[in-house]
Amino acid sequence: LDVQRTQVSRLKTDRREKQERRSTQRDEEQDEIEALRTQLMSEEKLRAGVQEYERRLEHDMIVVSRKIQAETSKVKAAESYSAKVAAEANDYREGADAASSAITELNNHLKTLEAKRDDMVEKYGGDLEEVAERLEVDVRASAGLEGYRQNLGDELDIVRKKLSSRKSGL
């Protein structure tokens, strides 16, 4: 009987120890489950934060992309304007070169004409002065004769009027 009691007592002790181990194991499992739950919640918050960060990055990338497009179009417009200004400057330069060439040509032609004039003055200078003086004298004489003719015409008109008034009075 003693043996049985000992065995029963041992069984009870074993059972208690098993229950305690189970209870301890359950508590440990509960703690582990709670720790996992906390870890999952932290990871979920972290995941949500990462997703929010990704959304903000995507939004920022879209904004930056638009800014890059705007800047690219500004750069293209500036390059186009620069090319236009360069073309206008080139056209102006070509026009200035052409005008300079024309001016040089005209100056050379003027020098040639001046040289020809100087040669003619040297060659015909005295004759030309004489001719000019004769023309001046002739112009004065012609003006004097024209004045004289005018006076004679006026006197003739007066004489005609007097004659017609005498004929009418007779």
Short mmCIF file of N, CA and C in Angstrom, two decimals:
data_model
loop_
_atom_site.label_atom_id
_atom_site.label_comp_id
_atom_site.label_asym_id
_atom_site.label_seq_id
_atom_site.Cartn_x
_atom_site.Cartn_y
_atom_site.Cartn_z
N LEU A 1 0.81 -1.15 0.00
CA LEU A 1 0.00 0.00 0.00
C LEU A 1 0.88 1.25 0.00
N ASP A 2 1.88 1.12 0.73
CA ASP A 2 2.81 2.23 0.78
C ASP A 2 3.39 2.52 -0.60
N VAL A 3 3.61 1.47 -1.23
CA VAL A 3 4.18 1.59 -2.58
C VAL A 3 3.13 2.27 -3.46
N GLN A 4 1.94 1.91 -3.29
CA GLN A 4 0.90 2.48 -4.11
C GLN A 4 0.74 3.96 -3.76
N ARG A 5 0.83 4.24 -2.50
CA ARG A 5 0.69 5.62 -2.08
C ARG A 5 1.85 6.43 -2.64
N THR A 6 3.00 5.88 -2.57
CA THR A 6 4.16 6.55 -3.10
C THR A 6 3.97 6.75 -4.61
N GLN A 7 3.47 5.74 -5.22
CA GLN A 7 3.28 5.84 -6.66
C GLN A 7 2.20 6.90 -6.96
N VAL A 8 1.17 6.91 -6.19
CA VAL A 8 0.09 7.87 -6.38
C VAL A 8 0.64 9.26 -6.11
N SER A 9 1.41 9.35 -5.07
CA SER A 9 1.99 10.62 -4.70
C SER A 9 2.92 11.10 -5.81
N ARG A 10 3.70 10.16 -6.34
CA ARG A 10 4.58 10.51 -7.42
C ARG A 10 3.79 10.91 -8.65
N LEU A 11 2.76 10.21 -8.91
CA LEU A 11 1.92 10.54 -10.06
C LEU A 11 1.31 11.93 -9.88
N LYS A 12 0.85 12.20 -8.66
CA LYS A 12 0.27 13.51 -8.39
C LYS A 12 1.34 14.59 -8.55
N THR A 13 2.53 14.32 -8.06
CA THR A 13 3.63 15.28 -8.16
C THR A 13 3.99 15.46 -9.63
N ASP A 14 4.06 14.35 -10.32
CA ASP A 14 4.36 14.44 -11.76
C ASP A 14 3.28 15.25 -12.48
N ARG A 15 2.07 14.98 -12.09
CA ARG A 15 0.95 15.68 -12.73
C ARG A 15 1.04 17.16 -12.42
N ARG A 16 1.31 17.53 -11.18
CA ARG A 16 1.43 18.92 -10.79
C ARG A 16 2.58 19.59 -11.54
N GLU A 17 3.69 18.86 -11.60
CA GLU A 17 4.85 19.40 -12.29
C GLU A 17 4.53 19.60 -13.77
N LYS A 18 3.81 18.64 -14.34
CA LYS A 18 3.40 18.76 -15.74
C LYS A 18 2.50 19.96 -15.92
N GLN A 19 1.56 20.11 -14.99
CA GLN A 19 0.64 21.25 -15.08
C GLN A 19 1.41 22.56 -14.93
N GLU A 20 2.35 22.58 -14.01
CA GLU A 20 3.16 23.79 -13.82
C GLU A 20 3.99 24.07 -15.07
N ARG A 21 4.56 22.97 -15.61
CA ARG A 21 5.35 23.16 -16.83
C ARG A 21 4.45 23.66 -17.96
N ARG A 22 3.25 23.05 -18.04
CA ARG A 22 2.30 23.48 -19.07
C ARG A 22 1.92 24.93 -18.85
N SER A 23 1.66 25.28 -17.61
CA SER A 23 1.27 26.63 -17.28
C SER A 23 2.42 27.60 -17.62
N THR A 24 3.62 27.18 -17.25
CA THR A 24 4.80 28.01 -17.54
C THR A 24 4.99 28.09 -19.05
N GLN A 25 4.80 26.95 -19.70
CA GLN A 25 4.95 26.91 -21.16
C GLN A 25 3.88 27.79 -21.80
N ARG A 26 2.64 27.73 -21.28
CA ARG A 26 1.56 28.56 -21.80
C ARG A 26 1.89 30.03 -21.59
N ASP A 27 2.38 30.37 -20.40
CA ASP A 27 2.74 31.76 -20.12
C ASP A 27 3.85 32.22 -21.08
N GLU A 28 4.83 31.35 -21.28
CA GLU A 28 5.92 31.69 -22.20
C GLU A 28 5.39 31.85 -23.62
N GLU A 29 4.49 30.94 -24.01
CA GLU A 29 3.90 31.02 -25.35
C GLU A 29 3.07 32.29 -25.47
N GLN A 30 2.31 32.64 -24.41
CA GLN A 30 1.52 33.87 -24.42
C GLN A 30 2.45 35.08 -24.55
N ASP A 31 3.54 35.05 -23.77
CA ASP A 31 4.51 36.16 -23.84
C ASP A 31 5.11 36.24 -25.24
N GLU A 32 5.42 35.04 -25.77
CA GLU A 32 6.00 34.99 -27.12
C GLU A 32 4.99 35.49 -28.15
N ILE A 33 3.72 35.08 -27.98
CA ILE A 33 2.66 35.54 -28.90
C ILE A 33 2.51 37.05 -28.78
N GLU A 34 2.53 37.57 -27.58
CA GLU A 34 2.41 39.02 -27.37
C GLU A 34 3.60 39.75 -27.98
N ALA A 35 4.79 39.17 -27.81
CA ALA A 35 6.00 39.77 -28.38
C ALA A 35 5.89 39.76 -29.91
N LEU A 36 5.41 38.63 -30.45
CA LEU A 36 5.23 38.56 -31.91
C LEU A 36 4.19 39.55 -32.39
N ARG A 37 3.10 39.67 -31.62
CA ARG A 37 2.03 40.62 -31.97
C ARG A 37 2.60 42.05 -31.97
N THR A 38 3.38 42.38 -30.94
CA THR A 38 4.00 43.71 -30.86
C THR A 38 4.96 43.92 -32.02
N GLN A 39 5.74 42.88 -32.33
CA GLN A 39 6.69 42.96 -33.44
C GLN A 39 5.93 43.14 -34.75
N LEU A 40 4.80 42.40 -34.92
CA LEU A 40 4.00 42.53 -36.14
C LEU A 40 3.43 43.94 -36.27
N MET A 41 2.95 44.49 -35.14
CA MET A 41 2.41 45.85 -35.17
C MET A 41 3.50 46.86 -35.53
N SER A 42 4.68 46.67 -34.95
CA SER A 42 5.80 47.56 -35.27
C SER A 42 6.17 47.44 -36.75
N GLU A 43 6.22 46.18 -37.23
CA GLU A 43 6.55 45.97 -38.63
C GLU A 43 5.47 46.54 -39.54
N GLU A 44 4.21 46.45 -39.13
CA GLU A 44 3.10 47.01 -39.91
C GLU A 44 3.21 48.53 -39.97
N LYS A 45 3.54 49.14 -38.81
CA LYS A 45 3.74 50.59 -38.79
C LYS A 45 4.91 50.97 -39.68
N LEU A 46 5.98 50.20 -39.58
CA LEU A 46 7.15 50.45 -40.40
C LEU A 46 6.81 50.30 -41.88
N ARG A 47 6.07 49.25 -42.23
CA ARG A 47 5.66 49.02 -43.61
C ARG A 47 4.80 50.19 -44.10
N ALA A 48 3.84 50.63 -43.26
CA ALA A 48 2.98 51.76 -43.63
C ALA A 48 3.83 53.01 -43.82
N GLY A 49 4.82 53.21 -42.94
CA GLY A 49 5.71 54.37 -43.08
C GLY A 49 6.52 54.29 -44.36
N VAL A 50 7.01 53.10 -44.68
CA VAL A 50 7.79 52.91 -45.91
C VAL A 50 6.90 53.17 -47.13
N GLN A 51 5.66 52.68 -47.08
CA GLN A 51 4.74 52.91 -48.20
C GLN A 51 4.45 54.41 -48.36
N GLU A 52 4.23 55.09 -47.26
CA GLU A 52 4.00 56.53 -47.31
C GLU A 52 5.23 57.25 -47.88
N TYR A 53 6.40 56.81 -47.43
CA TYR A 53 7.65 57.38 -47.93
C TYR A 53 7.78 57.13 -49.44
N GLU A 54 7.43 55.93 -49.89
CA GLU A 54 7.47 55.61 -51.32
C GLU A 54 6.51 56.50 -52.10
N ARG A 55 5.29 56.71 -51.54
CA ARG A 55 4.31 57.58 -52.21
C ARG A 55 4.86 59.01 -52.34
N ARG A 56 5.46 59.48 -51.24
CA ARG A 56 6.03 60.83 -51.29
C ARG A 56 7.18 60.91 -52.29
N LEU A 57 8.00 59.88 -52.33
CA LEU A 57 9.10 59.85 -53.30
C LEU A 57 8.57 59.84 -54.73
N GLU A 58 7.53 59.03 -54.98
CA GLU A 58 6.93 59.00 -56.31
C GLU A 58 6.36 60.36 -56.67
N HIS A 59 5.68 61.00 -55.71
CA HIS A 59 5.14 62.34 -55.95
C HIS A 59 6.27 63.32 -56.23
N ASP A 60 7.32 63.26 -55.42
CA ASP A 60 8.46 64.14 -55.62
C ASP A 60 9.12 63.89 -56.97
N MET A 61 9.18 62.62 -57.38
CA MET A 61 9.76 62.29 -58.68
C MET A 61 8.93 62.89 -59.80
N ILE A 62 7.60 62.84 -59.66
CA ILE A 62 6.72 63.43 -60.67
C ILE A 62 6.94 64.94 -60.74
N VAL A 63 7.02 65.58 -59.56
CA VAL A 63 7.25 67.03 -59.52
C VAL A 63 8.60 67.37 -60.15
N VAL A 64 9.63 66.62 -59.78
CA VAL A 64 10.97 66.87 -60.32
C VAL A 64 10.97 66.63 -61.83
N SER A 65 10.28 65.59 -62.27
CA SER A 65 10.19 65.30 -63.70
C SER A 65 9.55 66.46 -64.45
N ARG A 66 8.48 67.00 -63.87
CA ARG A 66 7.81 68.16 -64.51
C ARG A 66 8.74 69.36 -64.55
N LYS A 67 9.45 69.58 -63.44
CA LYS A 67 10.40 70.70 -63.41
C LYS A 67 11.49 70.51 -64.45
N ILE A 68 11.96 69.28 -64.57
CA ILE A 68 13.00 69.00 -65.57
C ILE A 68 12.46 69.27 -66.97
N GLN A 69 11.22 68.84 -67.22
CA GLN A 69 10.61 69.10 -68.53
C GLN A 69 10.50 70.60 -68.78
N ALA A 70 10.05 71.34 -67.75
CA ALA A 70 9.93 72.79 -67.90
C ALA A 70 11.29 73.42 -68.16
N GLU A 71 12.29 73.00 -67.40
CA GLU A 71 13.63 73.54 -67.59
C GLU A 71 14.19 73.15 -68.95
N THR A 72 13.89 71.93 -69.37
CA THR A 72 14.36 71.48 -70.68
C THR A 72 13.75 72.34 -71.79
N SER A 73 12.45 72.62 -71.65
CA SER A 73 11.82 73.46 -72.67
C SER A 73 12.37 74.88 -72.61
N LYS A 74 12.70 75.36 -71.41
CA LYS A 74 13.31 76.70 -71.29
C LYS A 74 14.68 76.70 -71.94
N VAL A 75 15.43 75.63 -71.71
CA VAL A 75 16.77 75.54 -72.30
C VAL A 75 16.66 75.50 -73.83
N LYS A 76 15.68 74.71 -74.33
CA LYS A 76 15.49 74.64 -75.78
C LYS A 76 15.11 76.00 -76.33
N ALA A 77 14.21 76.70 -75.63
CA ALA A 77 13.81 78.04 -76.07
C ALA A 77 15.00 78.99 -76.05
N ALA A 78 15.82 78.89 -75.01
CA ALA A 78 17.01 79.74 -74.92
C ALA A 78 17.99 79.41 -76.04
N GLU A 79 18.15 78.11 -76.33
CA GLU A 79 19.05 77.70 -77.41
C GLU A 79 18.51 78.21 -78.75
N SER A 80 17.20 78.11 -78.94
CA SER A 80 16.58 78.59 -80.17
C SER A 80 16.78 80.10 -80.31
N TYR A 81 16.55 80.82 -79.20
CA TYR A 81 16.73 82.27 -79.22
C TYR A 81 18.19 82.62 -79.49
N SER A 82 19.09 81.87 -78.85
CA SER A 82 20.51 82.10 -79.05
C SER A 82 20.89 81.87 -80.51
N ALA A 83 20.36 80.80 -81.10
CA ALA A 83 20.63 80.51 -82.51
C ALA A 83 20.08 81.63 -83.39
N LYS A 84 18.87 82.11 -83.05
CA LYS A 84 18.25 83.20 -83.82
C LYS A 84 19.10 84.46 -83.73
N VAL A 85 19.56 84.78 -82.52
CA VAL A 85 20.40 85.97 -82.33
C VAL A 85 21.71 85.80 -83.08
N ALA A 86 22.28 84.60 -83.02
CA ALA A 86 23.53 84.34 -83.74
C ALA A 86 23.33 84.50 -85.25
N ALA A 87 22.19 83.99 -85.75
CA ALA A 87 21.89 84.12 -87.19
C ALA A 87 21.71 85.59 -87.55
N GLU A 88 21.00 86.35 -86.70
CA GLU A 88 20.81 87.77 -86.97
C GLU A 88 22.16 88.50 -86.93
N ALA A 89 22.99 88.13 -85.96
CA ALA A 89 24.32 88.75 -85.86
C ALA A 89 25.14 88.43 -87.10
N ASN A 90 25.03 87.19 -87.57
CA ASN A 90 25.75 86.79 -88.78
C ASN A 90 25.23 87.57 -89.99
N ASP A 91 23.89 87.68 -90.09
CA ASP A 91 23.31 88.46 -91.19
C ASP A 91 23.77 89.91 -91.13
N TYR A 92 23.76 90.48 -89.92
CA TYR A 92 24.21 91.86 -89.74
C TYR A 92 25.67 91.99 -90.15
N ARG A 93 26.49 91.00 -89.70
CA ARG A 93 27.91 91.01 -90.04
C ARG A 93 28.10 90.96 -91.55
N GLU A 94 27.34 90.07 -92.21
CA GLU A 94 27.43 89.96 -93.67
C GLU A 94 27.00 91.26 -94.33
N GLY A 95 25.89 91.86 -93.82
CA GLY A 95 25.43 93.14 -94.35
C GLY A 95 26.45 94.24 -94.13
N ALA A 96 27.06 94.24 -92.95
CA ALA A 96 28.08 95.25 -92.64
C ALA A 96 29.29 95.05 -93.54
N ASP A 97 29.67 93.80 -93.76
CA ASP A 97 30.79 93.52 -94.65
C ASP A 97 30.48 93.97 -96.07
N ALA A 98 29.25 93.68 -96.53
CA ALA A 98 28.85 94.10 -97.88
C ALA A 98 28.83 95.62 -97.97
N ALA A 99 28.29 96.28 -96.93
CA ALA A 99 28.24 97.75 -96.93
C ALA A 99 29.66 98.31 -96.91
N SER A 100 30.53 97.70 -96.12
CA SER A 100 31.92 98.15 -96.06
C SER A 100 32.59 97.99 -97.41
N SER A 101 32.33 96.87 -98.07
CA SER A 101 32.90 96.66 -99.41
C SER A 101 32.36 97.69 -100.39
N ALA A 102 31.06 97.97 -100.31
CA ALA A 102 30.46 98.96 -101.21
C ALA A 102 31.04 100.34 -100.93
N ILE A 103 31.21 100.68 -99.66
CA ILE A 103 31.79 101.98 -99.31
C ILE A 103 33.22 102.07 -99.82
N THR A 104 33.97 101.00 -99.64
CA THR A 104 35.35 100.99 -100.14
C THR A 104 35.37 101.16 -101.65
N GLU A 105 34.46 100.44 -102.33
CA GLU A 105 34.38 100.54 -103.79
C GLU A 105 34.01 101.96 -104.22
N LEU A 106 33.03 102.55 -103.51
CA LEU A 106 32.63 103.93 -103.84
C LEU A 106 33.76 104.91 -103.56
N ASN A 107 34.48 104.72 -102.47
CA ASN A 107 35.62 105.60 -102.18
C ASN A 107 36.69 105.48 -103.26
N ASN A 108 36.94 104.24 -103.69
CA ASN A 108 37.92 104.04 -104.76
C ASN A 108 37.45 104.71 -106.05
N HIS A 109 36.15 104.58 -106.36
CA HIS A 109 35.59 105.21 -107.56
C HIS A 109 35.68 106.73 -107.45
N LEU A 110 35.41 107.26 -106.23
CA LEU A 110 35.50 108.71 -106.01
C LEU A 110 36.94 109.18 -106.22
N LYS A 111 37.89 108.41 -105.70
CA LYS A 111 39.30 108.78 -105.88
C LYS A 111 39.67 108.77 -107.36
N THR A 112 39.15 107.77 -108.08
CA THR A 112 39.41 107.68 -109.53
C THR A 112 38.83 108.90 -110.24
N LEU A 113 37.59 109.25 -109.90
CA LEU A 113 36.95 110.42 -110.52
C LEU A 113 37.69 111.71 -110.15
N GLU A 114 38.11 111.82 -108.90
CA GLU A 114 38.86 113.00 -108.49
C GLU A 114 40.18 113.09 -109.25
N ALA A 115 40.82 111.94 -109.43
CA ALA A 115 42.07 111.92 -110.19
C ALA A 115 41.82 112.34 -111.63
N LYS A 116 40.71 111.83 -112.23
CA LYS A 116 40.38 112.21 -113.61
C LYS A 116 40.09 113.71 -113.69
N ARG A 117 39.35 114.22 -112.69
CA ARG A 117 39.03 115.64 -112.67
C ARG A 117 40.31 116.46 -112.57
N ASP A 118 41.20 116.03 -111.66
CA ASP A 118 42.46 116.75 -111.49
C ASP A 118 43.27 116.72 -112.78
N ASP A 119 43.28 115.57 -113.45
CA ASP A 119 43.98 115.47 -114.75
C ASP A 119 43.36 116.41 -115.77
N MET A 120 42.05 116.47 -115.81
CA MET A 120 41.35 117.33 -116.78
C MET A 120 41.60 118.81 -116.44
N VAL A 121 41.61 119.12 -115.15
CA VAL A 121 41.87 120.50 -114.76
C VAL A 121 43.27 120.88 -115.17
N GLU A 122 44.21 119.97 -114.96
CA GLU A 122 45.59 120.25 -115.37
C GLU A 122 45.67 120.40 -116.87
N LYS A 123 45.01 119.50 -117.57
CA LYS A 123 45.10 119.49 -119.03
C LYS A 123 44.32 120.64 -119.66
N TYR A 124 43.08 120.83 -119.19
CA TYR A 124 42.22 121.83 -119.80
C TYR A 124 41.91 122.99 -118.86
N GLY A 125 42.63 123.12 -117.80
CA GLY A 125 42.33 124.10 -116.76
C GLY A 125 42.18 125.51 -117.29
N GLY A 126 43.17 126.00 -118.01
CA GLY A 126 43.11 127.37 -118.54
C GLY A 126 41.97 127.54 -119.49
N ASP A 127 41.78 126.58 -120.39
CA ASP A 127 40.69 126.66 -121.37
C ASP A 127 39.35 126.66 -120.67
N LEU A 128 39.22 125.86 -119.67
CA LEU A 128 37.94 125.79 -118.95
C LEU A 128 37.63 127.09 -118.23
N GLU A 129 38.65 127.71 -117.67
CA GLU A 129 38.42 128.98 -116.99
C GLU A 129 38.00 130.04 -117.97
N GLU A 130 38.63 130.05 -119.15
CA GLU A 130 38.26 131.02 -120.18
C GLU A 130 36.84 130.81 -120.63
N VAL A 131 36.50 129.56 -120.86
CA VAL A 131 35.14 129.24 -121.30
C VAL A 131 34.15 129.65 -120.22
N ALA A 132 34.47 129.39 -118.99
CA ALA A 132 33.57 129.77 -117.89
C ALA A 132 33.40 131.27 -117.84
N GLU A 133 34.50 132.02 -118.02
CA GLU A 133 34.42 133.49 -117.99
C GLU A 133 33.57 133.98 -119.15
N ARG A 134 33.77 133.43 -120.37
CA ARG A 134 32.98 133.83 -121.54
C ARG A 134 31.51 133.55 -121.32
N LEU A 135 31.24 132.36 -120.75
CA LEU A 135 29.84 132.04 -120.47
C LEU A 135 29.23 133.03 -119.49
N GLU A 136 30.00 133.43 -118.51
CA GLU A 136 29.51 134.39 -117.53
C GLU A 136 29.21 135.72 -118.19
N VAL A 137 30.12 136.18 -119.05
CA VAL A 137 29.94 137.45 -119.77
C VAL A 137 28.72 137.35 -120.67
N ASP A 138 28.59 136.24 -121.40
CA ASP A 138 27.45 136.06 -122.29
C ASP A 138 26.15 136.04 -121.52
N VAL A 139 26.14 135.38 -120.35
CA VAL A 139 24.92 135.32 -119.54
C VAL A 139 24.55 136.73 -119.08
N ARG A 140 25.54 137.54 -118.69
CA ARG A 140 25.26 138.92 -118.25
C ARG A 140 24.76 139.75 -119.42
N ALA A 141 25.40 139.57 -120.54
CA ALA A 141 24.98 140.33 -121.73
C ALA A 141 23.58 139.94 -122.13
N SER A 142 23.31 138.65 -122.09
CA SER A 142 21.97 138.17 -122.44
C SER A 142 20.95 138.73 -121.48
N ALA A 143 21.27 138.79 -120.21
CA ALA A 143 20.35 139.35 -119.21
C ALA A 143 20.13 140.83 -119.49
N GLY A 144 21.21 141.54 -119.85
CA GLY A 144 21.08 142.96 -120.16
C GLY A 144 20.22 143.18 -121.38
N LEU A 145 20.44 142.37 -122.42
CA LEU A 145 19.63 142.49 -123.64
C LEU A 145 18.17 142.16 -123.37
N GLU A 146 17.94 141.18 -122.52
CA GLU A 146 16.56 140.81 -122.17
C GLU A 146 15.88 141.98 -121.48
N GLY A 147 16.60 142.65 -120.58
CA GLY A 147 16.05 143.83 -119.89
C GLY A 147 15.77 144.95 -120.89
N TYR A 148 16.69 145.14 -121.81
CA TYR A 148 16.53 146.17 -122.84
C TYR A 148 15.33 145.86 -123.71
N ARG A 149 15.18 144.60 -124.12
CA ARG A 149 14.04 144.18 -124.94
C ARG A 149 12.74 144.43 -124.19
N GLN A 150 12.74 144.14 -122.90
CA GLN A 150 11.56 144.33 -122.06
C GLN A 150 11.18 145.82 -122.06
N ASN A 151 12.20 146.65 -121.86
CA ASN A 151 11.94 148.10 -121.82
C ASN A 151 11.40 148.59 -123.15
N LEU A 152 11.99 148.08 -124.25
CA LEU A 152 11.51 148.48 -125.58
C LEU A 152 10.08 148.02 -125.79
N GLY A 153 9.76 146.81 -125.31
CA GLY A 153 8.40 146.30 -125.43
C GLY A 153 7.42 147.16 -124.66
N ASP A 154 7.83 147.58 -123.46
CA ASP A 154 6.96 148.44 -122.64
C ASP A 154 6.74 149.79 -123.34
N GLU A 155 7.81 150.37 -123.90
CA GLU A 155 7.71 151.66 -124.60
C GLU A 155 6.84 151.52 -125.83
N LEU A 156 6.98 150.41 -126.55
CA LEU A 156 6.16 150.16 -127.74
C LEU A 156 4.69 150.10 -127.37
N ASP A 157 4.38 149.47 -126.26
CA ASP A 157 2.99 149.39 -125.81
C ASP A 157 2.45 150.79 -125.49
N ILE A 158 3.30 151.60 -124.90
CA ILE A 158 2.86 152.97 -124.56
C ILE A 158 2.59 153.75 -125.84
N VAL A 159 3.49 153.60 -126.82
CA VAL A 159 3.33 154.32 -128.09
C VAL A 159 2.05 153.85 -128.78
N ARG A 160 1.77 152.59 -128.78
CA ARG A 160 0.57 152.05 -129.42
C ARG A 160 -0.69 152.58 -128.74
N LYS A 161 -0.64 152.68 -127.46
CA LYS A 161 -1.82 153.20 -126.73
C LYS A 161 -2.06 154.66 -127.10
N LYS A 162 -0.95 155.40 -127.19
CA LYS A 162 -1.09 156.83 -127.51
C LYS A 162 -1.64 156.98 -128.93
N LEU A 163 -1.15 156.13 -129.84
CA LEU A 163 -1.61 156.21 -131.23
C LEU A 163 -3.09 155.83 -131.33
N SER A 164 -3.47 154.82 -130.60
CA SER A 164 -4.86 154.43 -130.68
C SER A 164 -5.75 155.49 -130.04
N SER A 165 -5.27 156.15 -129.00
CA SER A 165 -6.10 157.20 -128.40
C SER A 165 -6.19 158.39 -129.32
N ARG A 166 -5.18 158.68 -130.11
CA ARG A 166 -5.21 159.79 -131.08
C ARG A 166 -6.13 159.45 -132.21
N LYS A 167 -6.10 158.24 -132.69
CA LYS A 167 -6.97 157.84 -133.80
C LYS A 167 -8.41 157.91 -133.33
N SER A 168 -8.67 157.57 -132.15
CA SER A 168 -10.04 157.60 -131.66
C SER A 168 -10.49 159.06 -131.49
N GLY A 169 -9.55 159.93 -131.15
CA GLY A 169 -9.89 161.33 -130.94
C GLY A 169 -10.04 162.04 -132.24
N LEU A 170 -9.56 161.60 -133.33
CA LEU A 170 -9.65 162.24 -134.63
C LEU A 170 -10.92 161.84 -135.25
#
